[in-house]
Amino acid sequence: MSVVKSPLSETALKTVGGALQGALVDLVDLSLVAKQIHWNVVGPRFSSVHLQLDEVVATARTHSDIVAERATAIGSNPDGRAATVASGSAIPTVAEGWIKDGDAVRTMVEALGVVVARMRERIDATGDPDPVSQDILIALTADLEKHSWMYQAESA
């Protein structure tokens, strides 16, 4: 049953809904990964890494809400349940226990790299069927790429 009538064709809705759902899963997992590292980071750069992780969490949470609401607006049900996120994310699992600051940075470089690559695929997929959703994905990818750049610079 669809409560919201989609402005998109069925084919476009399937493509765009899938892209938005994938983005939601990646953003929710990215926020969880960053928070897990945030709670467990140790080392001489603790303070700066700790604060930088919260910036990633804020970005991921803000954009996950925008993405989920866009999905709803086009008639696609967003699913951010734990099992859905766990089965759909491509972000590598974070190590258990304390995480050295250098390892935390390397983990974030890898996680952001995975998410950015997947977002760019979604940008390509949504251009024709729904430029509005594509714009949302472009904006969030720009923010994630900025975080990626900062972590890469820190790991150099």
mmCIF file of C-alpha atoms in Angstrom:
data_model
loop_
_atom_site.group_PDB
_atom_site.id
_atom_site.type_symbol
_atom_site.label_atom_id
_atom_site.label_comp_id
_atom_site.label_asym_id
_atom_site.label_seq_id
_atom_site.Cartn_x
_atom_site.Cartn_y
_atom_site.Cartn_z
ATOM 1 C CA MET A 1 0.000 0.000 0.000
ATOM 2 C CA SER A 2 1.283 3.429 -0.894
ATOM 3 C CA VAL A 3 -0.043 6.345 1.107
ATOM 4 C CA VAL A 4 1.971 8.951 -0.793
ATOM 5 C CA LYS A 5 1.408 9.211 -4.533
ATOM 6 C CA SER A 6 4.762 9.422 -6.232
ATOM 7 C CA PRO A 7 5.449 12.146 -8.779
ATOM 8 C CA LEU A 8 7.784 9.635 -10.469
ATOM 9 C CA SER A 9 7.049 6.746 -12.789
ATOM 10 C CA GLU A 10 7.282 3.265 -11.280
ATOM 11 C CA THR A 11 10.639 2.672 -12.958
ATOM 12 C CA ALA A 12 12.028 6.000 -11.781
ATOM 13 C CA LEU A 13 10.650 5.440 -8.280
ATOM 14 C CA LYS A 14 12.405 2.075 -8.064
ATOM 15 C CA THR A 15 15.734 3.594 -9.140
ATOM 16 C CA VAL A 16 15.511 6.717 -7.008
ATOM 17 C CA GLY A 17 13.950 4.968 -4.013
ATOM 18 C CA GLY A 18 16.779 2.420 -4.084
ATOM 19 C CA ALA A 19 19.410 5.144 -4.289
ATOM 20 C CA LEU A 20 17.878 7.063 -1.387
ATOM 21 C CA GLN A 21 17.530 3.889 0.688
ATOM 22 C CA GLY A 22 21.171 3.002 0.062
ATOM 23 C CA ALA A 23 22.217 6.523 1.008
ATOM 24 C CA LEU A 24 20.163 6.327 4.205
ATOM 25 C CA VAL A 25 21.775 3.033 5.211
ATOM 26 C CA ASP A 26 25.275 4.377 4.573
ATOM 27 C CA LEU A 27 24.601 7.608 6.472
ATOM 28 C CA VAL A 28 23.109 5.844 9.495
ATOM 29 C CA ASP A 29 26.035 3.416 9.614
ATOM 30 C CA LEU A 30 28.572 6.203 9.123
ATOM 31 C CA SER A 31 27.105 8.056 12.101
ATOM 32 C CA LEU A 32 27.298 4.889 14.221
ATOM 33 C CA VAL A 33 30.857 4.120 13.156
ATOM 34 C CA ALA A 34 31.996 7.671 13.879
ATOM 35 C CA LYS A 35 30.279 7.658 17.279
ATOM 36 C CA GLN A 36 31.817 4.287 18.189
ATOM 37 C CA ILE A 37 35.270 5.612 17.373
ATOM 38 C CA HIS A 38 34.456 8.889 19.174
ATOM 39 C CA TRP A 39 33.780 7.001 22.408
ATOM 40 C CA ASN A 40 36.921 4.865 22.157
ATOM 41 C CA VAL A 41 39.627 7.032 20.610
ATOM 42 C CA VAL A 42 42.840 7.466 22.604
ATOM 43 C CA GLY A 43 46.210 9.016 21.943
ATOM 44 C CA PRO A 44 47.976 12.351 21.715
ATOM 45 C CA ARG A 45 45.511 13.686 19.126
ATOM 46 C CA PHE A 46 42.506 12.537 21.163
ATOM 47 C CA SER A 47 40.864 15.934 21.492
ATOM 48 C CA SER A 48 41.027 16.997 17.856
ATOM 49 C CA VAL A 49 39.993 13.570 16.529
ATOM 50 C CA HIS A 50 37.232 13.282 19.132
ATOM 51 C CA LEU A 51 35.726 16.631 18.083
ATOM 52 C CA GLN A 52 36.171 15.949 14.376
ATOM 53 C CA LEU A 53 34.230 12.697 14.745
ATOM 54 C CA ASP A 54 31.260 14.583 16.158
ATOM 55 C CA GLU A 55 31.258 16.777 13.052
ATOM 56 C CA VAL A 56 30.929 13.669 10.870
ATOM 57 C CA VAL A 57 28.124 12.372 13.093
ATOM 58 C CA ALA A 58 26.255 15.677 12.799
ATOM 59 C CA THR A 59 26.641 15.705 9.012
ATOM 60 C CA ALA A 60 25.499 12.091 8.660
ATOM 61 C CA ARG A 61 22.501 12.553 10.946
ATOM 62 C CA THR A 62 21.377 15.771 9.273
ATOM 63 C CA HIS A 63 21.629 14.298 5.798
ATOM 64 C CA SER A 64 20.042 10.983 6.796
ATOM 65 C CA ASP A 65 16.913 12.867 7.832
ATOM 66 C CA ILE A 66 16.864 14.841 4.587
ATOM 67 C CA VAL A 67 17.330 11.654 2.543
ATOM 68 C CA ALA A 68 14.642 9.753 4.466
ATOM 69 C CA GLU A 69 12.169 12.601 4.118
ATOM 70 C CA ARG A 70 12.881 12.862 0.389
ATOM 71 C CA ALA A 71 12.224 9.134 0.034
ATOM 72 C CA THR A 72 8.912 9.568 1.817
ATOM 73 C CA ALA A 73 8.017 12.579 -0.341
ATOM 74 C CA ILE A 74 8.382 10.509 -3.514
ATOM 75 C CA GLY A 75 6.409 7.580 -2.082
ATOM 76 C CA SER A 76 9.244 5.294 -1.024
ATOM 77 C CA ASN A 77 9.412 3.981 2.546
ATOM 78 C CA PRO A 78 12.754 4.722 4.229
ATOM 79 C CA ASP A 79 14.120 1.926 6.397
ATOM 80 C CA GLY A 80 16.715 2.824 9.003
ATOM 81 C CA ARG A 81 16.208 -0.199 11.234
ATOM 82 C CA ALA A 82 19.319 -1.750 12.740
ATOM 83 C CA ALA A 83 19.009 -5.007 10.795
ATOM 84 C CA THR A 84 18.562 -3.134 7.518
ATOM 85 C CA VAL A 85 21.572 -0.939 8.201
ATOM 86 C CA ALA A 86 23.712 -3.911 9.257
ATOM 87 C CA SER A 87 22.873 -5.901 6.147
ATOM 88 C CA GLY A 88 23.091 -3.032 3.662
ATOM 89 C CA SER A 89 26.162 -1.069 4.641
ATOM 90 C CA ALA A 90 29.530 -1.527 2.981
ATOM 91 C CA ILE A 91 31.469 0.289 5.704
ATOM 92 C CA PRO A 92 33.987 -2.052 7.331
ATOM 93 C CA THR A 93 33.348 -3.001 10.954
ATOM 94 C CA VAL A 94 35.110 -0.935 13.584
ATOM 95 C CA ALA A 95 37.549 -2.726 15.854
ATOM 96 C CA GLU A 96 36.419 -3.429 19.398
ATOM 97 C CA GLY A 97 38.039 -1.634 22.327
ATOM 98 C CA TRP A 98 40.288 1.408 22.467
ATOM 99 C CA ILE A 99 41.262 2.864 19.121
ATOM 100 C CA LYS A 100 44.555 4.724 18.704
ATOM 101 C CA ASP A 101 44.084 8.166 17.179
ATOM 102 C CA GLY A 102 46.024 7.252 14.027
ATOM 103 C CA ASP A 103 43.930 4.115 13.557
ATOM 104 C CA ALA A 104 40.790 6.183 14.098
ATOM 105 C CA VAL A 105 41.815 8.553 11.317
ATOM 106 C CA ARG A 106 42.667 5.672 8.965
ATOM 107 C CA THR A 107 39.338 4.002 9.729
ATOM 108 C CA MET A 108 37.467 7.214 8.935
ATOM 109 C CA VAL A 109 39.410 7.707 5.690
ATOM 110 C CA GLU A 110 38.363 4.202 4.639
ATOM 111 C CA ALA A 111 34.743 4.563 5.777
ATOM 112 C CA LEU A 112 34.302 7.933 4.091
ATOM 113 C CA GLY A 113 35.953 6.625 0.925
ATOM 114 C CA VAL A 114 33.477 3.744 0.735
ATOM 115 C CA VAL A 115 30.466 5.978 1.354
ATOM 116 C CA VAL A 116 31.580 8.692 -1.078
ATOM 117 C CA ALA A 117 32.138 6.143 -3.853
ATOM 118 C CA ARG A 118 28.660 4.713 -3.330
ATOM 119 C CA MET A 119 27.112 8.200 -3.193
ATOM 120 C CA ARG A 120 28.732 9.104 -6.518
ATOM 121 C CA GLU A 121 27.155 5.992 -8.069
ATOM 122 C CA ARG A 122 23.784 7.126 -6.723
ATOM 123 C CA ILE A 123 24.320 10.617 -8.117
ATOM 124 C CA ASP A 124 24.862 9.093 -11.560
ATOM 125 C CA ALA A 125 21.794 6.857 -11.225
ATOM 126 C CA THR A 126 19.382 9.602 -10.146
ATOM 127 C CA GLY A 127 20.211 12.362 -12.643
ATOM 128 C CA ASP A 128 17.653 11.438 -15.297
ATOM 129 C CA PRO A 129 14.818 10.045 -13.207
ATOM 130 C CA ASP A 130 14.854 12.687 -10.443
ATOM 131 C CA PRO A 131 17.177 15.712 -10.457
ATOM 132 C CA VAL A 132 15.693 16.846 -7.122
ATOM 133 C CA SER A 133 16.926 13.704 -5.354
ATOM 134 C CA GLN A 134 20.178 13.955 -7.283
ATOM 135 C CA ASP A 135 20.688 17.468 -5.896
ATOM 136 C CA ILE A 136 20.239 16.149 -2.358
ATOM 137 C CA LEU A 137 22.804 13.432 -3.015
ATOM 138 C CA ILE A 138 25.213 15.947 -4.550
ATOM 139 C CA ALA A 139 24.981 18.238 -1.507
ATOM 140 C CA LEU A 140 25.531 15.449 0.983
ATOM 141 C CA THR A 141 28.418 14.032 -1.043
ATOM 142 C CA ALA A 142 30.089 17.443 -1.053
ATOM 143 C CA ASP A 143 29.898 17.517 2.750
ATOM 144 C CA LEU A 144 31.236 13.955 3.027
ATOM 145 C CA GLU A 145 34.070 14.721 0.608
ATOM 146 C CA LYS A 146 35.060 17.677 2.772
ATOM 147 C CA HIS A 147 35.275 15.380 5.804
ATOM 148 C CA SER A 148 37.212 12.872 3.716
ATOM 149 C CA TRP A 149 39.691 15.527 2.637
ATOM 150 C CA MET A 150 40.248 16.613 6.245
ATOM 151 C CA TYR A 151 40.865 13.070 7.469
ATOM 152 C CA GLN A 152 43.162 12.328 4.538
ATOM 153 C CA ALA A 153 45.148 15.489 5.273
ATOM 154 C CA GLU A 154 45.416 14.425 8.894
ATOM 155 C CA SER A 155 46.705 10.981 7.943
ATOM 156 C CA ALA A 156 49.371 12.244 5.529
#
